[in-house]
Amino acid sequence: MSIPTIKWIKGKIRFIDQTRLPLELRYIYCKDINTLYEAIKTMKIRGAPALGIAAAFGVVLGVENSKAKNFKDFMKQLNRVIKYLGSSRPTAVNLFSALERMRETVRQSQKLPVKKIKNILLKEAIKIFEQDRVMCRRLSQYGSRLIKNKDKILTICNAGALATSDYGTALGVIFRAKEEGKNIKVYASETRPLLQGARLTTWELKRENIDVTLICDNMAASLMKQRRIDKIFVGADRIASNGDTANKIGTYSLAVLAKYHNIPFYVVAPSSSFDLNLSDGEKIPIEQRDQKEVLEILGKRIAAKGIKAYNPAFDVTVHNLISAIITEFGIIRPPYKTNIKKKFKLV
Ligand code: MRU
């Protein structure tokens, strides 16, 4: 059973504080958007699909005490809430598409009383959550077809249940392969600076009795050279219409290495992680985070005073390094521009 990362429970958002894992499994019950905003900023809750779900529930919290007497005033308040939540993290498109979906839901309900609109908003947020569950299961089924018995798989960051509603994307594929009886071995890249691979991915895989080995990020090339990696599966924070993919910093270097060593490199993501308004990955906004995350490890300073650090949270993997993109609609292969359009039924 995968871990319930985020849930709406009796008027509150309950989520796991991921900054405490793996040492402590602690839930936060959140009833106001300031707490939620801080949780997103500090990565207590993280991972593209989970951010979308959190933002949708956040909208519900943000307008629930609205005293707006008419639709216009309610819309004004809603827009303020959406702007605020949208300023939390810039890269994962799921956050913005969920916020837009919530705004559109309200627009469609203009004729209804404010109380009714609030109920409709909650229903929409729950729908976003439920749809993510279905998407993760479906894409995992497709992705598992690419895994053979005894495959040795490399992954980066965390694209498991903790990053989604349930089950995960890149890890969902691995869970599914294991459920189908495939004997697999996984290497998890630790993922500096915040160590999502070391802290979260290994924890999730171990809970499911999957053979997992932790490596430092700089060990990947050597493992590939030794032919100890058969396939690479990663998640995505935003995929442009030509297939260029933003994911955790370090993903691009794995893709370059994979090309050199002739290892298939797969991106796994639900349709909610695609931004078809963007022609290519150059236009994806990359979050720059506090230097402290690089200058410290788990709150302990590791570099001398006065040293500065560079800390982009994501990089963009160019589409020609990606062997296939696995979605709930099926497996998309190059040429991506055409085939993404086909899968999304845009042609
Ligand atoms: O900064 P994070 O931890 O939110 O970044 C998460 C990732 O990059 C994941 O790999 C990505 O969101 C895919 S999640 C299914």
mmCIF file of C-alpha atoms and ligand atoms in Angstrom:
data_model
loop_
_atom_site.group_PDB
_atom_site.id
_atom_site.type_symbol
_atom_site.label_atom_id
_atom_site.label_comp_id
_atom_site.label_asym_id
_atom_site.label_seq_id
_atom_site.Cartn_x
_atom_site.Cartn_y
_atom_site.Cartn_z
ATOM 1 C CA MET A 1 0.000 0.000 0.000
ATOM 2 C CA SER A 2 1.519 3.309 -0.983
ATOM 3 C CA ILE A 3 1.680 6.106 1.523
ATOM 4 C CA PRO A 4 -1.095 8.767 1.447
ATOM 5 C CA THR A 5 0.966 11.924 0.931
ATOM 6 C CA ILE A 6 -1.876 14.423 0.895
ATOM 7 C CA LYS A 7 -5.533 14.184 1.799
ATOM 8 C CA TRP A 8 -8.493 16.443 2.471
ATOM 9 C CA ILE A 9 -9.838 15.529 5.920
ATOM 10 C CA LYS A 10 -12.763 17.369 7.471
ATOM 11 C CA GLY A 11 -11.921 20.855 6.282
ATOM 12 C CA LYS A 12 -8.156 20.480 6.569
ATOM 13 C CA ILE A 13 -5.338 19.450 4.236
ATOM 14 C CA ARG A 14 -3.350 16.664 5.827
ATOM 15 C CA PHE A 15 0.098 16.075 4.385
ATOM 16 C CA ILE A 16 3.355 14.394 5.314
ATOM 17 C CA ASP A 17 6.153 16.722 6.379
ATOM 18 C CA GLN A 18 8.706 15.425 3.872
ATOM 19 C CA THR A 19 11.548 17.393 5.427
ATOM 20 C CA ARG A 20 11.414 15.026 8.431
ATOM 21 C CA LEU A 21 11.606 11.804 6.430
ATOM 22 C CA PRO A 22 13.005 9.208 6.722
ATOM 23 C CA LEU A 23 13.683 9.716 10.409
ATOM 24 C CA GLU A 24 10.149 10.663 11.334
ATOM 25 C CA LEU A 25 6.764 10.182 9.664
ATOM 26 C CA ARG A 26 4.862 13.262 10.773
ATOM 27 C CA TYR A 27 1.601 14.638 9.385
ATOM 28 C CA ILE A 28 0.720 18.314 9.262
ATOM 29 C CA TYR A 29 -2.928 19.370 9.409
ATOM 30 C CA CYS A 30 -3.250 22.651 7.601
ATOM 31 C CA LYS A 31 -6.221 24.972 7.825
ATOM 32 C CA ASP A 32 -4.863 28.188 6.328
ATOM 33 C CA ILE A 33 -3.086 29.126 3.130
ATOM 34 C CA ASN A 34 -0.136 30.805 4.821
ATOM 35 C CA THR A 35 0.861 27.510 6.432
ATOM 36 C CA LEU A 36 0.365 25.773 3.111
ATOM 37 C CA TYR A 37 2.420 28.381 1.245
ATOM 38 C CA GLU A 38 5.274 27.992 3.721
ATOM 39 C CA ALA A 39 5.054 24.189 3.444
ATOM 40 C CA ILE A 40 5.364 24.380 -0.346
ATOM 41 C CA LYS A 41 8.243 26.891 -0.209
ATOM 42 C CA THR A 42 10.202 24.827 2.308
ATOM 43 C CA MET A 43 9.403 21.537 0.511
ATOM 44 C CA LYS A 44 7.464 19.938 3.323
ATOM 45 C CA ILE A 45 5.238 19.108 0.435
ATOM 46 C CA ARG A 46 6.874 18.734 -2.962
ATOM 47 C CA GLY A 47 6.817 16.880 -6.300
ATOM 48 C CA ALA A 48 4.937 18.262 -9.291
ATOM 49 C CA PRO A 49 1.601 16.382 -9.076
ATOM 50 C CA ALA A 50 1.446 16.758 -5.272
ATOM 51 C CA LEU A 51 2.009 20.503 -5.679
ATOM 52 C CA GLY A 52 -0.957 20.701 -8.061
ATOM 53 C CA ILE A 53 -3.193 18.895 -5.581
ATOM 54 C CA ALA A 54 -1.951 21.004 -2.670
ATOM 55 C CA ALA A 55 -2.608 24.200 -4.629
ATOM 56 C CA ALA A 56 -6.157 23.105 -5.488
ATOM 57 C CA PHE A 57 -6.971 22.346 -1.845
ATOM 58 C CA GLY A 58 -5.192 25.597 -0.942
ATOM 59 C CA VAL A 59 -7.693 27.539 -3.058
ATOM 60 C CA VAL A 60 -10.511 25.905 -1.079
ATOM 61 C CA LEU A 61 -8.895 27.020 2.191
ATOM 62 C CA GLY A 62 -8.178 30.480 0.817
ATOM 63 C CA VAL A 63 -11.795 31.309 0.022
ATOM 64 C CA GLU A 64 -13.674 29.302 2.625
ATOM 65 C CA ASN A 65 -14.092 32.260 5.000
ATOM 66 C CA SER A 66 -14.944 34.654 2.208
ATOM 67 C CA LYS A 67 -17.619 37.152 3.186
ATOM 68 C CA ALA A 68 -18.083 38.197 -0.455
ATOM 69 C CA LYS A 69 -21.694 39.125 -1.081
ATOM 70 C CA ASN A 70 -21.525 38.885 -4.856
ATOM 71 C CA PHE A 71 -19.672 37.045 -7.564
ATOM 72 C CA LYS A 72 -17.416 39.961 -8.473
ATOM 73 C CA ASP A 73 -16.042 40.295 -4.937
ATOM 74 C CA PHE A 74 -15.648 36.534 -4.628
ATOM 75 C CA MET A 75 -13.701 36.446 -7.902
ATOM 76 C CA LYS A 76 -11.408 39.221 -6.638
ATOM 77 C CA GLN A 77 -10.602 37.253 -3.508
ATOM 78 C CA LEU A 78 -10.111 34.062 -5.511
ATOM 79 C CA ASN A 79 -7.677 35.824 -7.849
ATOM 80 C CA ARG A 80 -5.642 37.063 -4.870
ATOM 81 C CA VAL A 81 -5.455 33.534 -3.435
ATOM 82 C CA ILE A 82 -4.435 32.078 -6.808
ATOM 83 C CA LYS A 83 -1.748 34.725 -7.308
ATOM 84 C CA TYR A 84 -0.341 34.068 -3.850
ATOM 85 C CA LEU A 85 -0.214 30.279 -4.211
ATOM 86 C CA GLY A 86 1.188 30.651 -7.727
ATOM 87 C CA SER A 87 4.137 32.612 -6.348
ATOM 88 C CA SER A 88 5.306 29.689 -4.198
ATOM 89 C CA ARG A 89 7.305 27.625 -6.716
ATOM 90 C CA PRO A 90 7.677 28.436 -10.436
ATOM 91 C CA THR A 91 8.724 25.284 -12.299
ATOM 92 C CA ALA A 92 6.154 22.501 -11.832
ATOM 93 C CA VAL A 93 3.355 23.318 -14.259
ATOM 94 C CA ASN A 94 0.914 21.120 -12.319
ATOM 95 C CA LEU A 95 0.649 23.843 -9.701
ATOM 96 C CA PHE A 96 -0.414 26.442 -12.262
ATOM 97 C CA SER A 97 -2.747 24.201 -14.234
ATOM 98 C CA ALA A 98 -4.532 23.178 -11.015
ATOM 99 C CA LEU A 99 -4.906 26.849 -10.041
ATOM 100 C CA GLU A 100 -6.252 27.707 -13.498
ATOM 101 C CA ARG A 101 -8.667 24.801 -13.304
ATOM 102 C CA MET A 102 -9.983 26.113 -9.989
ATOM 103 C CA ARG A 103 -10.391 29.623 -11.444
ATOM 104 C CA GLU A 104 -12.248 28.255 -14.476
ATOM 105 C CA THR A 105 -14.547 26.215 -12.197
ATOM 106 C CA VAL A 106 -15.575 29.427 -10.461
ATOM 107 C CA ARG A 107 -16.079 31.257 -13.756
ATOM 108 C CA GLN A 108 -18.398 28.485 -14.916
ATOM 109 C CA SER A 109 -20.452 28.866 -11.738
ATOM 110 C CA GLN A 110 -21.045 32.628 -11.876
ATOM 111 C CA LYS A 111 -24.803 32.297 -11.634
ATOM 112 C CA LEU A 112 -24.676 30.358 -8.377
ATOM 113 C CA PRO A 113 -24.628 31.671 -4.795
ATOM 114 C CA VAL A 114 -21.155 32.003 -3.205
ATOM 115 C CA LYS A 115 -21.856 29.182 -0.717
ATOM 116 C CA LYS A 116 -22.604 26.791 -3.554
ATOM 117 C CA ILE A 117 -19.476 27.881 -5.464
ATOM 118 C CA LYS A 118 -17.343 27.007 -2.428
ATOM 119 C CA ASN A 119 -18.783 23.462 -2.436
ATOM 120 C CA ILE A 120 -18.121 23.138 -6.138
ATOM 121 C CA LEU A 121 -14.504 24.230 -5.591
ATOM 122 C CA LEU A 122 -13.955 21.509 -3.009
ATOM 123 C CA LYS A 123 -15.424 18.934 -5.383
ATOM 124 C CA GLU A 124 -13.063 20.113 -8.131
ATOM 125 C CA ALA A 125 -10.010 19.848 -5.847
ATOM 126 C CA ILE A 126 -11.015 16.308 -4.870
ATOM 127 C CA LYS A 127 -11.432 15.524 -8.571
ATOM 128 C CA ILE A 128 -7.900 16.763 -9.292
ATOM 129 C CA PHE A 129 -6.655 14.467 -6.510
ATOM 130 C CA GLU A 130 -8.636 11.453 -7.760
ATOM 131 C CA GLN A 131 -7.625 11.986 -11.381
ATOM 132 C CA ASP A 132 -3.978 12.015 -10.356
ATOM 133 C CA ARG A 133 -4.429 8.630 -8.684
ATOM 134 C CA VAL A 134 -5.907 7.170 -11.835
ATOM 135 C CA MET A 135 -3.207 8.733 -14.061
ATOM 136 C CA CYS A 136 -0.379 7.389 -11.898
ATOM 137 C CA ARG A 137 -1.766 3.838 -11.975
ATOM 138 C CA ARG A 138 -2.328 3.936 -15.736
ATOM 139 C CA LEU A 139 1.050 5.326 -16.689
ATOM 140 C CA SER A 140 2.738 2.862 -14.344
ATOM 141 C CA GLN A 141 1.080 0.030 -16.228
ATOM 142 C CA TYR A 142 2.412 1.373 -19.522
ATOM 143 C CA GLY A 143 5.875 2.041 -18.123
ATOM 144 C CA SER A 144 6.202 -1.409 -16.638
ATOM 145 C CA ARG A 145 6.061 -2.864 -20.152
ATOM 146 C CA LEU A 146 9.515 -1.344 -20.689
ATOM 147 C CA ILE A 147 11.006 -3.230 -17.734
ATOM 148 C CA LYS A 148 12.396 -6.728 -18.073
ATOM 149 C CA ASN A 149 13.084 -9.237 -15.331
ATOM 150 C CA LYS A 150 16.458 -8.544 -13.689
ATOM 151 C CA ASP A 151 16.685 -4.988 -15.032
ATOM 152 C CA LYS A 152 18.929 -2.594 -13.132
ATOM 153 C CA ILE A 153 17.296 0.825 -13.026
ATOM 154 C CA LEU A 154 18.608 4.246 -12.095
ATOM 155 C CA THR A 155 16.373 7.066 -10.855
ATOM 156 C CA ILE A 156 16.922 10.565 -9.474
ATOM 157 C CA CYS A 157 15.088 12.729 -6.956
ATOM 158 C CA ASN A 158 11.737 11.351 -5.843
ATOM 159 C CA ALA A 159 8.923 10.599 -8.245
ATOM 160 C CA GLY A 160 7.007 8.252 -5.990
ATOM 161 C CA ALA A 161 3.862 8.377 -3.871
ATOM 162 C CA LEU A 162 5.364 11.251 -1.902
ATOM 163 C CA ALA A 163 5.467 13.411 -5.027
ATOM 164 C CA THR A 164 1.924 12.576 -6.158
ATOM 165 C CA SER A 165 -1.491 11.630 -4.749
ATOM 166 C CA ASP A 166 -0.483 8.001 -4.522
ATOM 167 C CA TYR A 167 1.842 5.410 -6.122
ATOM 168 C CA GLY A 168 3.993 7.830 -8.137
ATOM 169 C CA THR A 169 5.250 8.185 -11.688
ATOM 170 C CA ALA A 170 8.840 6.963 -12.241
ATOM 171 C CA LEU A 171 8.592 4.947 -9.009
ATOM 172 C CA GLY A 172 5.045 3.896 -9.906
ATOM 173 C CA VAL A 173 6.502 2.133 -12.943
ATOM 174 C CA ILE A 174 8.966 0.329 -10.674
ATOM 175 C CA PHE A 175 6.240 -0.612 -8.145
ATOM 176 C CA ARG A 176 4.112 -1.982 -10.947
ATOM 177 C CA ALA A 177 6.979 -4.033 -12.406
ATOM 178 C CA LYS A 178 7.589 -5.534 -8.978
ATOM 179 C CA GLU A 179 3.860 -6.341 -8.577
ATOM 180 C CA GLU A 180 4.036 -8.143 -11.917
ATOM 181 C CA GLY A 181 6.711 -10.389 -10.448
ATOM 182 C CA LYS A 182 9.739 -8.804 -12.091
ATOM 183 C CA ASN A 183 12.891 -9.010 -10.076
ATOM 184 C CA ILE A 184 14.532 -5.601 -10.346
ATOM 185 C CA LYS A 185 17.350 -3.690 -8.786
ATOM 186 C CA VAL A 186 17.187 0.079 -8.351
ATOM 187 C CA TYR A 187 19.949 2.635 -7.900
ATOM 188 C CA ALA A 188 18.748 5.876 -6.315
ATOM 189 C CA SER A 189 20.832 8.967 -6.889
ATOM 190 C CA GLU A 190 21.019 10.912 -3.625
ATOM 191 C CA THR A 191 20.017 14.213 -5.311
ATOM 192 C CA ARG A 192 21.921 17.031 -3.686
ATOM 193 C CA PRO A 193 21.234 19.592 -2.361
ATOM 194 C CA LEU A 194 18.103 18.447 -0.532
ATOM 195 C CA LEU A 195 18.662 14.707 -0.887
ATOM 196 C CA GLN A 196 15.199 13.637 -2.007
ATOM 197 C CA GLY A 197 16.745 10.477 -3.488
ATOM 198 C CA ALA A 198 18.536 9.498 -0.301
ATOM 199 C CA ARG A 199 15.799 10.513 2.122
ATOM 200 C CA LEU A 200 12.584 9.774 0.225
ATOM 201 C CA THR A 201 13.134 7.425 -2.734
ATOM 202 C CA THR A 202 15.112 4.804 -0.839
ATOM 203 C CA TRP A 203 12.537 4.985 1.972
ATOM 204 C CA GLU A 204 9.624 4.421 -0.416
ATOM 205 C CA LEU A 205 11.347 1.586 -2.286
ATOM 206 C CA LYS A 206 12.384 -0.192 0.883
ATOM 207 C CA ARG A 207 8.796 -0.043 2.195
ATOM 208 C CA GLU A 208 7.828 -2.011 -0.917
ATOM 209 C CA ASN A 209 10.687 -4.491 -0.490
ATOM 210 C CA ILE A 210 12.452 -3.382 -3.633
ATOM 211 C CA ASP A 211 16.194 -3.932 -3.816
ATOM 212 C CA VAL A 212 17.563 -0.381 -3.672
ATOM 213 C CA THR A 213 21.116 0.931 -3.512
ATOM 214 C CA LEU A 214 21.899 4.561 -2.766
ATOM 215 C CA ILE A 215 24.622 6.285 -4.786
ATOM 216 C CA CYS A 216 26.115 9.768 -4.649
ATOM 217 C CA ASP A 217 25.167 11.824 -7.702
ATOM 218 C CA ASN A 218 28.721 11.722 -9.065
ATOM 219 C CA MET A 219 28.788 7.898 -9.185
ATOM 220 C CA ALA A 220 26.292 7.484 -12.038
ATOM 221 C CA ALA A 221 28.816 7.653 -14.910
ATOM 222 C CA SER A 222 31.019 5.012 -13.405
ATOM 223 C CA LEU A 223 28.066 2.646 -12.870
ATOM 224 C CA MET A 224 26.977 3.138 -16.472
ATOM 225 C CA LYS A 225 30.463 2.440 -17.770
ATOM 226 C CA GLN A 226 30.483 -0.829 -15.832
ATOM 227 C CA ARG A 227 27.165 -1.769 -17.546
ATOM 228 C CA ARG A 228 25.439 -1.864 -14.186
ATOM 229 C CA ILE A 229 22.509 0.285 -15.351
ATOM 230 C CA ASP A 230 20.055 -1.041 -17.969
ATOM 231 C CA LYS A 231 17.481 1.772 -17.935
ATOM 232 C CA ILE A 232 16.853 5.173 -16.414
ATOM 233 C CA PHE A 233 13.410 6.345 -15.291
ATOM 234 C CA VAL A 234 12.824 9.921 -14.093
ATOM 235 C CA GLY A 235 9.820 12.124 -13.332
ATOM 236 C CA ALA A 236 9.057 15.572 -14.741
ATOM 237 C CA ASP A 237 8.079 18.991 -13.484
ATOM 238 C CA ARG A 238 7.203 20.469 -16.861
ATOM 239 C CA ILE A 239 7.316 19.053 -20.377
ATOM 240 C CA ALA A 240 7.223 21.453 -23.335
ATOM 241 C CA SER A 241 5.364 20.619 -26.544
ATOM 242 C CA ASN A 242 8.587 19.429 -28.233
ATOM 243 C CA GLY A 243 9.336 16.975 -25.391
ATOM 244 C CA ASP A 244 12.019 19.047 -23.626
ATOM 245 C CA THR A 245 11.643 18.157 -19.955
ATOM 246 C CA ALA A 246 12.383 20.066 -16.758
ATOM 247 C CA ASN A 247 13.107 17.828 -13.808
ATOM 248 C CA LYS A 248 15.317 17.908 -10.725
ATOM 249 C CA ILE A 249 18.788 19.349 -11.253
ATOM 250 C CA GLY A 250 21.080 16.508 -12.321
ATOM 251 C CA THR A 251 18.530 14.866 -14.602
ATOM 252 C CA TYR A 252 20.100 16.418 -17.706
ATOM 253 C CA SER A 253 23.549 15.081 -16.857
ATOM 254 C CA LEU A 254 22.092 11.582 -16.448
ATOM 255 C CA ALA A 255 20.476 11.892 -19.889
ATOM 256 C CA VAL A 256 23.769 12.959 -21.486
ATOM 257 C CA LEU A 257 25.559 10.068 -19.813
ATOM 258 C CA ALA A 258 22.827 7.664 -20.897
ATOM 259 C CA LYS A 259 23.223 8.742 -24.535
ATOM 260 C CA TYR A 260 26.984 8.196 -24.398
ATOM 261 C CA HIS A 261 26.583 4.746 -22.835
ATOM 262 C CA ASN A 262 23.629 3.757 -25.016
ATOM 263 C CA ILE A 263 21.214 3.336 -22.128
ATOM 264 C CA PRO A 264 17.479 4.063 -22.611
ATOM 265 C CA PHE A 265 16.385 7.197 -20.773
ATOM 266 C CA TYR A 266 12.659 7.423 -19.954
ATOM 267 C CA VAL A 267 10.595 10.329 -18.614
ATOM 268 C CA VAL A 268 7.442 9.332 -16.749
ATOM 269 C CA ALA A 269 4.724 11.927 -16.201
ATOM 270 C CA PRO A 270 0.964 12.435 -16.231
ATOM 271 C CA SER A 271 -0.644 14.742 -18.805
ATOM 272 C CA SER A 272 -0.911 17.392 -16.047
ATOM 273 C CA SER A 273 2.886 17.829 -16.241
ATOM 274 C CA PHE A 274 2.791 18.941 -19.899
ATOM 275 C CA ASP A 275 2.821 22.600 -20.828
ATOM 276 C CA LEU A 276 1.736 22.581 -24.442
ATOM 277 C CA ASN A 277 1.803 26.387 -24.556
ATOM 278 C CA LEU A 278 5.593 26.219 -24.532
ATOM 279 C CA SER A 279 7.331 25.451 -27.802
ATOM 280 C CA ASP A 280 10.527 24.259 -26.078
ATOM 281 C CA GLY A 281 12.313 23.857 -22.773
ATOM 282 C CA GLU A 282 14.222 27.155 -23.041
ATOM 283 C CA LYS A 283 11.056 28.877 -21.898
ATOM 284 C CA ILE A 284 10.555 26.808 -18.744
ATOM 285 C CA PRO A 285 11.107 28.972 -15.647
ATOM 286 C CA ILE A 286 13.789 27.415 -13.466
ATOM 287 C CA GLU A 287 13.494 27.946 -9.732
ATOM 288 C CA GLN A 288 16.608 29.357 -8.058
ATOM 289 C CA ARG A 289 16.740 28.418 -4.399
ATOM 290 C CA ASP A 290 18.613 29.670 -1.369
ATOM 291 C CA GLN A 291 22.404 29.214 -1.495
ATOM 292 C CA LYS A 292 22.204 27.826 2.009
ATOM 293 C CA GLU A 293 20.861 24.533 0.659
ATOM 294 C CA VAL A 294 24.205 23.977 -1.090
ATOM 295 C CA LEU A 295 26.382 25.528 1.582
ATOM 296 C CA GLU A 296 24.827 23.305 4.240
ATOM 297 C CA ILE A 297 23.885 19.666 4.604
ATOM 298 C CA LEU A 298 20.934 19.024 6.915
ATOM 299 C CA GLY A 299 21.457 22.421 8.510
ATOM 300 C CA LYS A 300 25.208 21.983 9.054
ATOM 301 C CA ARG A 301 27.570 24.353 7.252
ATOM 302 C CA ILE A 302 30.007 22.521 4.948
ATOM 303 C CA ALA A 303 31.748 25.377 3.112
ATOM 304 C CA ALA A 304 33.917 28.100 4.589
ATOM 305 C CA LYS A 305 32.317 31.415 5.487
ATOM 306 C CA GLY A 306 32.086 33.795 2.521
ATOM 307 C CA ILE A 307 31.802 31.051 -0.128
ATOM 308 C CA LYS A 308 28.917 31.593 -2.508
ATOM 309 C CA ALA A 309 26.836 28.855 -4.140
ATOM 310 C CA TYR A 310 24.735 28.307 -7.252
ATOM 311 C CA ASN A 311 21.446 26.537 -6.643
ATOM 312 C CA PRO A 312 18.987 25.992 -9.507
ATOM 313 C CA ALA A 313 16.394 23.415 -8.430
ATOM 314 C CA PHE A 314 15.819 22.026 -11.924
ATOM 315 C CA ASP A 315 17.426 21.559 -15.321
ATOM 316 C CA VAL A 316 16.008 20.887 -18.755
ATOM 317 C CA THR A 317 16.718 17.674 -20.623
ATOM 318 C CA VAL A 318 16.539 18.230 -24.357
ATOM 319 C CA HIS A 319 14.075 15.979 -26.138
ATOM 320 C CA ASN A 320 16.645 14.243 -28.346
ATOM 321 C CA LEU A 321 18.158 12.639 -25.237
ATOM 322 C CA ILE A 322 14.824 11.093 -24.201
ATOM 323 C CA SER A 323 14.032 7.581 -25.470
ATOM 324 C CA ALA A 324 10.320 7.821 -24.626
ATOM 325 C CA ILE A 325 7.851 9.725 -22.458
ATOM 326 C CA ILE A 326 5.418 7.560 -20.541
ATOM 327 C CA THR A 327 1.991 9.046 -19.815
ATOM 328 C CA GLU A 328 -1.466 7.750 -18.882
ATOM 329 C CA PHE A 329 -2.295 7.916 -22.610
ATOM 330 C CA GLY A 330 0.500 5.494 -23.435
ATOM 331 C CA ILE A 331 4.166 5.601 -24.424
ATOM 332 C CA ILE A 332 5.190 8.562 -26.577
ATOM 333 C CA ARG A 333 8.253 8.125 -28.811
ATOM 334 C CA PRO A 334 10.045 10.624 -31.050
ATOM 335 C CA PRO A 335 9.313 12.677 -33.035
ATOM 336 C CA TYR A 336 7.800 14.302 -29.958
ATOM 337 C CA LYS A 337 6.305 17.405 -31.516
ATOM 338 C CA THR A 338 4.009 15.309 -33.690
ATOM 339 C CA ASN A 339 3.468 12.395 -31.356
ATOM 340 C CA ILE A 340 2.662 14.500 -28.277
ATOM 341 C CA LYS A 341 0.010 16.316 -30.331
ATOM 342 C CA LYS A 342 -1.392 12.974 -31.493
ATOM 343 C CA LYS A 343 -1.590 11.541 -27.962
ATOM 344 C CA PHE A 344 -3.262 14.705 -26.674
ATOM 345 C CA LYS A 345 -5.635 14.474 -29.639
ATOM 346 C CA LEU A 346 -4.641 17.932 -30.866
ATOM 347 C CA VAL A 347 -4.363 16.760 -34.461
HETATM 348 O O1 MRU B 1 12.014 20.106 -5.915
HETATM 349 P P1 MRU B 1 11.102 18.920 -5.877
HETATM 350 O O2 MRU B 1 11.484 17.911 -4.847
HETATM 351 O O3 MRU B 1 9.643 19.317 -5.816
HETATM 352 O O4 MRU B 1 11.343 18.261 -7.301
HETATM 353 C C1 MRU B 1 10.653 17.117 -7.658
HETATM 354 C C2 MRU B 1 11.136 16.484 -8.890
HETATM 355 O O5 MRU B 1 11.944 16.998 -9.616
HETATM 356 C C3 MRU B 1 10.458 15.221 -9.272
HETATM 357 O O6 MRU B 1 11.343 14.370 -9.914
HETATM 358 C C4 MRU B 1 9.299 15.595 -10.185
HETATM 359 O O7 MRU B 1 8.437 16.535 -9.575
HETATM 360 C C5 MRU B 1 8.526 14.464 -10.604
HETATM 361 S S1 MRU B 1 7.385 14.040 -9.403
HETATM 362 C C6 MRU B 1 6.395 12.797 -9.820
#
